[in-house]
Coordinates of C-alpha atoms in Angstrom, one line a residue:
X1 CA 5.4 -11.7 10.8
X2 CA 8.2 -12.1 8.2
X3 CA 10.0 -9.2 7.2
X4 CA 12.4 -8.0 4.6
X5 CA 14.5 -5.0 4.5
X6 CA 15.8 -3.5 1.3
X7 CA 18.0 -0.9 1.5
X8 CA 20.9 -0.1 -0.2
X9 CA 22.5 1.8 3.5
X10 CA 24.0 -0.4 5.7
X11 CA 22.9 2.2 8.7
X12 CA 18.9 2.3 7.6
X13 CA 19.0 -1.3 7.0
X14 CA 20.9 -3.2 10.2
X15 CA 18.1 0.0 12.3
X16 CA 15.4 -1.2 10.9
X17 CA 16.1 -4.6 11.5
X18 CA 17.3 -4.5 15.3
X19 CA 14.0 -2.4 15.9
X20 CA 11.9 -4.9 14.4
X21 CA 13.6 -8.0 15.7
X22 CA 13.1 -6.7 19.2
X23 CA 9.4 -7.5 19.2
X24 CA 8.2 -11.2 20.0
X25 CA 5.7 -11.1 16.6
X26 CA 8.4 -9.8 13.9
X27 CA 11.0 -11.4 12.8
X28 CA 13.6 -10.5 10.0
X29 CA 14.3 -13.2 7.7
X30 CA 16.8 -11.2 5.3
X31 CA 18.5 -7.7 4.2
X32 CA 18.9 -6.9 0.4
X33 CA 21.3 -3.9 -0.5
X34 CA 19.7 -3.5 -3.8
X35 CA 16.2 -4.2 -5.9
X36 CA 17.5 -7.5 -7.6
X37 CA 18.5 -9.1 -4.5
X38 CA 14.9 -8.2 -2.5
X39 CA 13.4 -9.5 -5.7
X40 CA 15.7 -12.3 -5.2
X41 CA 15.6 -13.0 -1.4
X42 CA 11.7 -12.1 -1.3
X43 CA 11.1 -15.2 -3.8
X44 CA 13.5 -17.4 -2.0
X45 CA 12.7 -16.3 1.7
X46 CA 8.7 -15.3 1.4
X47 CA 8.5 -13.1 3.8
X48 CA 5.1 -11.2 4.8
X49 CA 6.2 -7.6 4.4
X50 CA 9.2 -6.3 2.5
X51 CA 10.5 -2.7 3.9
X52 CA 11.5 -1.3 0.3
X53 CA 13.9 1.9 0.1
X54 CA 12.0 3.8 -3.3
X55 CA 15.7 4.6 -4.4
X56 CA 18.3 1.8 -4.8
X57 CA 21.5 1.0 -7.3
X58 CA 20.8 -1.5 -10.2
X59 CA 17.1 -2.7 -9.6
X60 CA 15.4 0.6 -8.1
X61 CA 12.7 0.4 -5.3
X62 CA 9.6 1.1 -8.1
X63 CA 10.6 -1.8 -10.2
X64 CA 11.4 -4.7 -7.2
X65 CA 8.4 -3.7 -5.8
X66 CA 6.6 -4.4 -9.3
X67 CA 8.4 -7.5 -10.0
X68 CA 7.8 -9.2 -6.4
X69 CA 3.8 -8.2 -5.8
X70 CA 4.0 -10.4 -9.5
X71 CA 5.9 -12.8 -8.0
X72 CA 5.2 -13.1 -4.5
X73 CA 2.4 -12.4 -2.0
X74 CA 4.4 -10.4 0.1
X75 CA 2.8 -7.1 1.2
X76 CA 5.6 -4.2 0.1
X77 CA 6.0 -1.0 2.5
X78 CA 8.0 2.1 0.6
X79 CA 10.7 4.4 2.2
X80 CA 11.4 7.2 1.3
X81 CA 13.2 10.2 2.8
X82 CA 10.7 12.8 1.5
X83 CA 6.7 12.6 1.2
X84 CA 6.7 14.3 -1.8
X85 CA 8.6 11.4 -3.8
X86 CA 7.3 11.4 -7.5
X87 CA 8.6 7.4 -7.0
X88 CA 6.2 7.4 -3.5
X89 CA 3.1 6.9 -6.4
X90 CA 4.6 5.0 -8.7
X91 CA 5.1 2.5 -6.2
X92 CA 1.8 2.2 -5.4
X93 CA 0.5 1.7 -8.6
X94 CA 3.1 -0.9 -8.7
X95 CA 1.5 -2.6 -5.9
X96 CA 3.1 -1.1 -2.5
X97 CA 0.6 -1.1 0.0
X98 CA 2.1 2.2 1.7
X99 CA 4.9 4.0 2.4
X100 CA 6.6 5.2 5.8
X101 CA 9.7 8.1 6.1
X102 CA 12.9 7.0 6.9
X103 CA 13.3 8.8 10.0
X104 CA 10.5 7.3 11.3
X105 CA 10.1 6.8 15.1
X106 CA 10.3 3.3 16.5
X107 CA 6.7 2.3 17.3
X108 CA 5.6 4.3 14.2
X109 CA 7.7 1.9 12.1
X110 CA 6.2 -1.4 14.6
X111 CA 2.7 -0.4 14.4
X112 CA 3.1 0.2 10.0
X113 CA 4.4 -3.2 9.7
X114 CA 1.5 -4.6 11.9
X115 CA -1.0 -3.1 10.1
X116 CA 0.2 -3.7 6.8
X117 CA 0.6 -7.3 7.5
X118 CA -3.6 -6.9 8.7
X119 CA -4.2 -5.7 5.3
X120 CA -4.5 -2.3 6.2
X121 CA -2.8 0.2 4.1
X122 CA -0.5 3.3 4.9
X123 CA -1.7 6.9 2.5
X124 CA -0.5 9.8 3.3
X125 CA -2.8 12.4 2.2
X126 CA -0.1 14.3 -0.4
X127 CA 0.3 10.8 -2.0
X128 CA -3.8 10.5 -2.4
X129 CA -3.7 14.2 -3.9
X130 CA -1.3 13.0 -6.4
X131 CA -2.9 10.0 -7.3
X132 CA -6.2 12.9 -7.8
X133 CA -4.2 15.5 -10.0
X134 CA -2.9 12.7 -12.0
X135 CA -6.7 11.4 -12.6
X136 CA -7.7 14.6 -13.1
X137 CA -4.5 15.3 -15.9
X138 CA -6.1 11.8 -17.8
X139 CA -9.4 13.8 -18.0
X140 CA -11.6 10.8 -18.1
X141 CA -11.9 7.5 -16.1
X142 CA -9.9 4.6 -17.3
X143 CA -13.1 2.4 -19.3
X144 CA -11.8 -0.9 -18.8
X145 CA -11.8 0.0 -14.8
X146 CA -15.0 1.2 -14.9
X147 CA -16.6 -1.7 -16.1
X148 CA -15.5 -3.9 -13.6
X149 CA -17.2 -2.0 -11.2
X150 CA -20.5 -3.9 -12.5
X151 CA -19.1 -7.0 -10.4
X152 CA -19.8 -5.3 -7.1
X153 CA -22.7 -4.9 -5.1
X154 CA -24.2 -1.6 -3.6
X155 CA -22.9 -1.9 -0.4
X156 CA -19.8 -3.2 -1.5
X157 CA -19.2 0.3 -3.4
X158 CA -20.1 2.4 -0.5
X159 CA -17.6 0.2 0.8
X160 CA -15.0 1.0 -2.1
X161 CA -15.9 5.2 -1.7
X162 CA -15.5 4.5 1.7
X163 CA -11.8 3.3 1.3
X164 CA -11.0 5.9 -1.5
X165 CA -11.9 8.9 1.0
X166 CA -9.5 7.4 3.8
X167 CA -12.3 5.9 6.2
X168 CA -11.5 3.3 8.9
X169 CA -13.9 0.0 9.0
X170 CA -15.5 1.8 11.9
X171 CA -16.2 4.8 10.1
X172 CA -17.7 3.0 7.2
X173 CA -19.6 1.1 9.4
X174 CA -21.0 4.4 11.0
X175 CA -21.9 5.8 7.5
X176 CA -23.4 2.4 6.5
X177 CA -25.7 1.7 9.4
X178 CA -24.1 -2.1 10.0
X179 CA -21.4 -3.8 12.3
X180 CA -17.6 -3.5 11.6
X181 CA -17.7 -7.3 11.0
X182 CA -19.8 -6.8 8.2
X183 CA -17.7 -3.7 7.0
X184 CA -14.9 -6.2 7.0
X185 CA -16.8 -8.7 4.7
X186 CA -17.6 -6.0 2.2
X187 CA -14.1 -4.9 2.2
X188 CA -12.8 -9.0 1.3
X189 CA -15.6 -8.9 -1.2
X190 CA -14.4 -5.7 -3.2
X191 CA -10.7 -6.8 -2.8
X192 CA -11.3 -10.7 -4.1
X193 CA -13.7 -9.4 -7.3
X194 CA -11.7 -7.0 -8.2
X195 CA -8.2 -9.0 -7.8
X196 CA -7.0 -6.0 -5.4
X197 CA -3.8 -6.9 -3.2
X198 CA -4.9 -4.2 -0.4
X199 CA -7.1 -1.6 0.9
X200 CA -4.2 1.0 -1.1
X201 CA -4.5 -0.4 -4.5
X202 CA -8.5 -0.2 -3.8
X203 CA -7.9 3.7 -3.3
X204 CA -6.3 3.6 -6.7
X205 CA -8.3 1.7 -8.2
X206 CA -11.5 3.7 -6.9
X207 CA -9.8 7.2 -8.5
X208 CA -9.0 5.6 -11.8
X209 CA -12.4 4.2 -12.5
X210 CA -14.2 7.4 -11.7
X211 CA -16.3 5.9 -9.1
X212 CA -14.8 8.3 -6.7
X213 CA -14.4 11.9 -8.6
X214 CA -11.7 14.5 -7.3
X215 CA -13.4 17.7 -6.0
X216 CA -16.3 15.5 -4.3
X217 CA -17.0 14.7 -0.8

């Protein structure tokens, strides 16, 4: 796995990169001290995973994350020194696929960047209740979302409710009555019809259609 980090701290950014560079399947390609050179370096380097501090001089951490999901295929994970960040959600609806705190334990921050790179994604439960009150400030679904939902099957909406309310493959799979495998198929479908990047914009996506309403089970 090829990682990034962006951080505008010298300290948080040579840590984060000794840590990762000590495992055998990581390996840091480059360090950006602000959000124009991680867009810069992500689009020259292509790493897998950029590590994105939410608050940075010049380009901030919302906007580079933005700009390279555009540009790049890289998978972004956020940091942020509280989990209450207002910035936390707008860098998901920019296209972060998570977030982590930057005083983060070692294998916490190992084990993020692993399963970010598998496509899973990293919610903390105070960002999904934002992401709800902000749905439920709008009032009403967003149409054009909605609509799109006609592309999927049944199964592959249980599927979608399934990622919206935080549920592992394996507890899908439970709720659905079929293997994980098959879990994982559904999961590829909704992602490819709906031109998702990751399991986390899927959670949005799910809120902001009104196929998952706040308040529900």
């Amino acid at each position: 796995m090829r990682v990034l980090v962006a951080d505008d701290q010298d300290l948080f950014r040579g840590g984060f990169a000794m840590i990762l560079n000590a495992h055998d399947d990581i390996s840091v390609v480059g360090e950006a001290a602000d959000g124009a050179e991680a867009i810069a370096k992500a689009v020259e380097l292509a790493p897998d995973i950029v590590l994105m501090d939410i608050r940075m001089p010049n380009v901030d951490g919302v906007a580079a994350t933005a700009e390279i999901c555009r540009r790049t295929s890289a998978k972004v994970l956020v940091l942020t020194m509280y989990d209450i960040d207002d910035h936390v959600y707008d860098a998901l609806r920019a296209g972060a696929s998570g977030f982590l705190l930057k005083d983060v334990r070692r294998d916490d921050l190992v084990r993020a960047v692993r399963l970010v790179a598998a496509g899973e994604s990293l919610l903390a439960p105070s960002v999904t209740r934002r992401l709800i009150e902000d749905v439920i400030r709008r009032g009403s679904p967003r149409p054009a979302l909605r609509r799109r939902l006609a592309e999927l099957t049944d199964r592959e909406l249980d599927t979608l409710r399934g990622l919206a309310r935080g549920r592992s493959n394996s507890e899908i799979a439970a709720e659905l009555v079929v293997s994980e495998h098959t879990v994982k198929t559904h999961v590829s479908n909704v992602l490819t019809k709906l031109h998702l990047r990751d399991r986390a914009q899927a959670v949005v996506f799910a809120y902001e259609s009104g196929l998952v309403v706040a308040g529900t089970d």
